[in-house]
Coordinates of C-alpha atoms and ligand atoms in Angstrom, one line a residue:
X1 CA 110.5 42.3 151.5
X2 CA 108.4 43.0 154.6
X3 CA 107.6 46.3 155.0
X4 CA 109.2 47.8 158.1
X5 CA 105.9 50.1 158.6
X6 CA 102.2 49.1 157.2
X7 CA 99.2 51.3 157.7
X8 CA 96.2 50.2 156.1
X9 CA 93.1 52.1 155.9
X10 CA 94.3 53.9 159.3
X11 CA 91.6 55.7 161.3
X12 CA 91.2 57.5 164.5
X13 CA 88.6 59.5 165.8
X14 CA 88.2 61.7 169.3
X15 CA 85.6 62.0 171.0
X16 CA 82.0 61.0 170.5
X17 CA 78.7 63.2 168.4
X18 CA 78.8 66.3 167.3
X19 CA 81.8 67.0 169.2
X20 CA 84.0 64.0 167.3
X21 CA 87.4 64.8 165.7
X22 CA 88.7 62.7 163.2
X23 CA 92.2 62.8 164.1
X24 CA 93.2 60.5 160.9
X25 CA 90.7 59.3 158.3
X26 CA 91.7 56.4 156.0
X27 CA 95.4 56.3 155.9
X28 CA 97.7 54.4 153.9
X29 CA 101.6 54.0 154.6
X30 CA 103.8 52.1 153.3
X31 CA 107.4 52.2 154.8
X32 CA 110.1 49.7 153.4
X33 CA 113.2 49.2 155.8
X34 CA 116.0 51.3 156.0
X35 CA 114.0 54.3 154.5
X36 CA 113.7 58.0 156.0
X37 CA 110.2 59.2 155.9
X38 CA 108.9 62.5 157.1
X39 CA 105.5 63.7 157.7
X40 CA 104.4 66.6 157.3
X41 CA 101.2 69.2 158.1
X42 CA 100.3 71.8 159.9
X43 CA 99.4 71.3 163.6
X44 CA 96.2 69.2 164.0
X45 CA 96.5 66.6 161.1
X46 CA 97.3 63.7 163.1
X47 CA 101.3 63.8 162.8
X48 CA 101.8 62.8 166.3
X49 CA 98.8 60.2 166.5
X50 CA 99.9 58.7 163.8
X51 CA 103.5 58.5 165.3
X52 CA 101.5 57.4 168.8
X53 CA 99.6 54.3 167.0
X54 CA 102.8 53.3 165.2
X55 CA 104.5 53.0 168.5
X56 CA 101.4 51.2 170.0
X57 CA 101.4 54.0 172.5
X58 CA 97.3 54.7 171.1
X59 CA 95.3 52.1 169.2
X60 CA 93.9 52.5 165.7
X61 CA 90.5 52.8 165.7
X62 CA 90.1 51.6 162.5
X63 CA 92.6 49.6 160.1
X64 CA 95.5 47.7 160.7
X65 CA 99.2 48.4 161.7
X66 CA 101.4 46.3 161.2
X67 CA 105.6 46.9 162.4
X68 CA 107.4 44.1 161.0
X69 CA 104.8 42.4 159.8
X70 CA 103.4 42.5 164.0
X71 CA 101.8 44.4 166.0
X72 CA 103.1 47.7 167.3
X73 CA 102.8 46.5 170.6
X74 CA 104.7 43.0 169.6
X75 CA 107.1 45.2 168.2
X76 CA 107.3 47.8 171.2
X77 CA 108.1 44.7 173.6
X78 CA 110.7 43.3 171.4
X79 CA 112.5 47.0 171.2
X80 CA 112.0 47.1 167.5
X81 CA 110.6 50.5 167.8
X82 CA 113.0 53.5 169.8
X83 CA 111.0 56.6 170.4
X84 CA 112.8 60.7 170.4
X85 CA 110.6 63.1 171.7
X86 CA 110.1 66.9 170.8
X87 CA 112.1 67.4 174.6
X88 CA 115.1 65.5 175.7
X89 CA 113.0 64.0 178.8
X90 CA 116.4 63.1 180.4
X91 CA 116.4 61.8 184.1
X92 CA 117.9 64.9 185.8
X93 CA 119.6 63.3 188.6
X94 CA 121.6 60.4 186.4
X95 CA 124.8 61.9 184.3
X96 CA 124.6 61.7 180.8
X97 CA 126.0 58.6 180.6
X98 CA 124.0 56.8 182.7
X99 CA 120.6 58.0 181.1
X100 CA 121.6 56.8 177.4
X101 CA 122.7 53.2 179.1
X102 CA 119.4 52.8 181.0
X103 CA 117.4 51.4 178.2
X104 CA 119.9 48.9 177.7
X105 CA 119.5 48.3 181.6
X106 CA 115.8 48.1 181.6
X107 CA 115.2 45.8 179.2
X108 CA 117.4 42.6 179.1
X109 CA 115.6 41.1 176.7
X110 CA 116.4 43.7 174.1
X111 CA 120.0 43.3 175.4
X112 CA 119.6 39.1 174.3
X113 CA 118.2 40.6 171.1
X114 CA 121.5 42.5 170.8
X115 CA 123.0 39.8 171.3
X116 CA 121.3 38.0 168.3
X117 CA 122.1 41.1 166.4
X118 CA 125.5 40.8 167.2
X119 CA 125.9 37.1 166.5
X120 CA 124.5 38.2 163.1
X121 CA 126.8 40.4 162.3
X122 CA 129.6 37.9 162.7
X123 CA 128.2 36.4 159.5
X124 CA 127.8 39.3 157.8
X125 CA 124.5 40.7 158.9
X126 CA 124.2 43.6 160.9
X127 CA 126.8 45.7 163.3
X128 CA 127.3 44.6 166.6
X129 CA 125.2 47.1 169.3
X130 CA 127.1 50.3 169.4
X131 CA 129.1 51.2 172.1
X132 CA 127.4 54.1 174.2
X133 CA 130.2 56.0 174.9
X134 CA 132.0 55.7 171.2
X135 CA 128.3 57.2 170.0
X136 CA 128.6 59.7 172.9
X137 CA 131.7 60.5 171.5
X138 CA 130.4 60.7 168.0
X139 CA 127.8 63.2 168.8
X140 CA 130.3 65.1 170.4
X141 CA 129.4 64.3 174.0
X142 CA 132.8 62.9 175.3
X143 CA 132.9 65.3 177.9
X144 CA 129.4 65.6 178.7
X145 CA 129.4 61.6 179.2
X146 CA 129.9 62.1 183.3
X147 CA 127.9 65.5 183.7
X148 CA 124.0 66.0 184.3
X149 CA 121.9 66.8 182.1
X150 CA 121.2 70.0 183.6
X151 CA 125.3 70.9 182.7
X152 CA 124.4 71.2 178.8
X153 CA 122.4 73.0 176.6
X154 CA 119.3 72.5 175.3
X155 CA 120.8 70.9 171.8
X156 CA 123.5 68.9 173.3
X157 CA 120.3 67.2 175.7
X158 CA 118.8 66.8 172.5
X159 CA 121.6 64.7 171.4
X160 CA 121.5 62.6 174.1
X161 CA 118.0 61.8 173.5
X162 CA 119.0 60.9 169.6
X163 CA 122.2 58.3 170.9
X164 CA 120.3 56.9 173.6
X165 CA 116.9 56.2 171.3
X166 CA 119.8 54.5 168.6
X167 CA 121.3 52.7 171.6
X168 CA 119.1 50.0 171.5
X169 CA 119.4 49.8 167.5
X170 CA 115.6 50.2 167.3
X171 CA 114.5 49.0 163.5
X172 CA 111.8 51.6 163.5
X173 CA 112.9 55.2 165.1
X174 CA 109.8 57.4 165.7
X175 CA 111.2 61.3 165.6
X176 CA 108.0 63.9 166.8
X177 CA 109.5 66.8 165.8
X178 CA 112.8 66.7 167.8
X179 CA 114.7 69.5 166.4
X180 CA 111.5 72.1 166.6
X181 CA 112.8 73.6 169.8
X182 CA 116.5 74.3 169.1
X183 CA 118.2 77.0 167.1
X184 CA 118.8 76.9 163.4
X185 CA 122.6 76.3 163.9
X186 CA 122.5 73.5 167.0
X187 CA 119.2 72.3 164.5
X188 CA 121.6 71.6 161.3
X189 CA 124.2 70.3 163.1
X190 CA 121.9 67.6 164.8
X191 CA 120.3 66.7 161.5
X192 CA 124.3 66.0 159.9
X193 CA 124.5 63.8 163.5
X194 CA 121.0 62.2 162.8
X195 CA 122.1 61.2 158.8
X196 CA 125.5 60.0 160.0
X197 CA 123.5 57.5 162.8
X198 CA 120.9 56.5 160.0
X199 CA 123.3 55.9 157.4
X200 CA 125.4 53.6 159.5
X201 CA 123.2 52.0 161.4
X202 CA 120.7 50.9 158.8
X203 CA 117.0 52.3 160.9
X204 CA 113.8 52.9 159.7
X205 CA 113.4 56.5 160.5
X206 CA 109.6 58.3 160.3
X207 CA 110.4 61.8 161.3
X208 CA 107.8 64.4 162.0
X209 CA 108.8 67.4 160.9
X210 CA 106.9 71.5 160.2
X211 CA 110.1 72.5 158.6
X212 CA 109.6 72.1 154.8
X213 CA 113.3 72.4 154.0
X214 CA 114.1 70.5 156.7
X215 CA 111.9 67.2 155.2
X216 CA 113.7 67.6 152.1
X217 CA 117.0 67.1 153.4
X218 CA 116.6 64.3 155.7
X219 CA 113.6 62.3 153.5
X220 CA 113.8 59.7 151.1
X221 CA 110.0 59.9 151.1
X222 CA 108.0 63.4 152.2
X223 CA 104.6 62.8 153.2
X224 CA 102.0 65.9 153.1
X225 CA 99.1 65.9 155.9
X226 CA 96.3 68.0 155.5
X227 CA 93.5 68.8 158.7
X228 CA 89.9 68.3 159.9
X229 CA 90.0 65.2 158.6
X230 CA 93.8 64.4 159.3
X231 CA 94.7 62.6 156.4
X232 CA 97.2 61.9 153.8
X233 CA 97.1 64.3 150.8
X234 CA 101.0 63.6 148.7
X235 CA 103.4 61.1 149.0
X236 CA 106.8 62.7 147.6
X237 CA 109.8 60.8 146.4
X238 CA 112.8 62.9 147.5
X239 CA 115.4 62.0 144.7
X240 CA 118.5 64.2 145.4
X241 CA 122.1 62.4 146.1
X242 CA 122.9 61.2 149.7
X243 CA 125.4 62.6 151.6
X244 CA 123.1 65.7 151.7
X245 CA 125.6 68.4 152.8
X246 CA 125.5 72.4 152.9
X247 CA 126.0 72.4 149.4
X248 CA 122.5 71.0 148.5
X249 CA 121.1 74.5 149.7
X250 CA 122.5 75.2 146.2
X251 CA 121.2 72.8 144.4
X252 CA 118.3 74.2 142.0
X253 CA 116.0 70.6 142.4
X254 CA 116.3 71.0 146.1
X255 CA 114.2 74.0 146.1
X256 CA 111.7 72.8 143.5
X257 CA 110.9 70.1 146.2
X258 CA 110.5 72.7 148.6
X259 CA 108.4 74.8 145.7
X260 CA 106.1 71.2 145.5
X261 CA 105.6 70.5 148.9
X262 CA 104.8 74.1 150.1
X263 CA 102.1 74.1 146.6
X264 CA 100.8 70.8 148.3
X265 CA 100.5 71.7 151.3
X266 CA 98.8 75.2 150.3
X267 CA 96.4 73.6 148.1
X268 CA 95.6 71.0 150.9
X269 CA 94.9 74.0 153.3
X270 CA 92.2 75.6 150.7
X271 CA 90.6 72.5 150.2
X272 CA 90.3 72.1 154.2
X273 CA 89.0 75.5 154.5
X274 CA 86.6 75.2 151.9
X275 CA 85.4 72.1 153.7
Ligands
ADP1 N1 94.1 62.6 173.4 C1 93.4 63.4 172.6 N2 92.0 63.7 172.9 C2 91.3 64.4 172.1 N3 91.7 65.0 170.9 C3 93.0 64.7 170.6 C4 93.9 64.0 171.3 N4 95.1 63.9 170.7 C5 95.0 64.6 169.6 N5 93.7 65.1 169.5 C6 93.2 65.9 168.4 O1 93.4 65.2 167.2 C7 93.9 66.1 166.1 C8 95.3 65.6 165.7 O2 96.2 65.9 166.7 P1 97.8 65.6 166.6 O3 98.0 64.2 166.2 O4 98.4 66.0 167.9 O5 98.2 66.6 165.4 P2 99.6 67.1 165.0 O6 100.7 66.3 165.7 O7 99.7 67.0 163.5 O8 99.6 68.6 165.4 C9 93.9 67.5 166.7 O9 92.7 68.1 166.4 C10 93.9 67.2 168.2 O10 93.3 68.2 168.9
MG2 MG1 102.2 66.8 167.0

């Protein structure tokens, strides 16, 4: 099977002399479709470069990436890859509504990929494109589907953001820290929304995450970042049931994973520091 994600030998470096950061240093990644991967470090190991040169927003300056066996700007133009940022970024003057259609809008070429999708699906393949205002109404946005964005709160514009980046059925969804701004409550309640999504509609999901508890919920695969250089230190296997309700907050293995990565991430830090 073709990996959904590739990284190979992945580097990228800031700057030039003395003053050089080496925002990633020799990373591997390997991401098979349909999995939920979450990175995760403390602020300054590369998360969201890493995130930028899988959406082919940054290049690599060393390696190769490959999305889908392309490249991530091959992929970007052929809407493989949907992007959720940290803040909604809604347009403020178009109603909810009309914000998580306008992908769809901008791009017909992902809407004749749809299509293709769709025709698939006939024969067994994949779903047909969701409807935007059944998902609306799924993330419990009916009656937000006509108001502006300014009319909700901050967790229901996140929400938006999450149907609208599914909208276009992306293979590959790119998560930098969505749920970082938003209250513990409005935060679990998006996560259950975000597992539903994933779990019906089949994505790719890397997810960048500092929440440790919050990686082992959502992750198949957890994997630890460590500073100066940014680079890969543990690649975690996350092998608790799915769905993964409340009652896994109970569960003794679920905090041994939180015991692992915390140790990794800890023992990461002191080797940084002694650097
Ligand atoms: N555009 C940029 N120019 C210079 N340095 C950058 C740039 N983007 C990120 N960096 C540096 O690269 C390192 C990794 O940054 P980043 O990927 O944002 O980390 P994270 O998301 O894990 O907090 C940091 O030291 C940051 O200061
Ligand atoms: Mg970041």
């Amino acid at each position: 099977m073709t990996p959904a994600v590739q990284l190979t030998s992945v580097g990228k470096v800031y700057g030039y002399g003395p003053s050089a950061m080496i925002a990633l240093n020799d990373v591997d990644l390997t991401i098979e479709p349909g999995r939920f991967v979450s990175l995760i470090g403390p602020s300054g190991c590369g998360k969201s470069t890493l995130l930028r040169i899988v959406a082919g927003l940054e290049s690599a300056g060393r390696g190769e990436v490959r999305v889908h066996d392309v490249t991530p700007s091959e992929a970007g133009a052929a809407k493989l890859i949907g992007l959720v940022p940290q803040t909604p970024a809604l347009l403020p003057w178009l109603s909810v509504l009309k914000n998580v259609t306008l992908p769809q809008k901008i791009n017909p070429g992902a809407a004749r990929r749809r299509q293709r999708i769709g025709d698939l699906a006939e024969r067994g393949g994949r779903k047909p494109a969701p409807d935007m205002l059944e998902l609306l109404d799924r993330a419990g946005l009916a009656d937000a589907a006509h108001k502006l964005p300014a009319q909700l709160s901050g967790g229901m514009q996140q929400r938006a953001a999450i149907v609208r980046a599914f909208g276009l059925q992306p293979d590959v969804l790119l998560m930098d820290e969505p749920f970082s701004a938003l209250d513990e409550f409005t935060r679990e309640s998006l996560q259950d929304q975000l597992l539903d999504l994933w779990d019906e509609l089949k994505t790719t999901v890397l997810f960048v995450t500092h929440s440790v508890s919050e990686a082992v919920r959502m992750s198949d695969t957890v994997v630890v970042m460590a500073p100066r250089p940014g680079r890969i230190v543990d690649v975690i296997d996350i092998d608790l049931p799915r769905p993964r309700n409340q009652r896994l907050f109970e569960e003794r293995r679920f905090h041994e994973y939180e015991d692992l990565i915390r140790d990794r991430l800890h023992s990461a830090w002191r080797s940084t520091d002694a650097a």
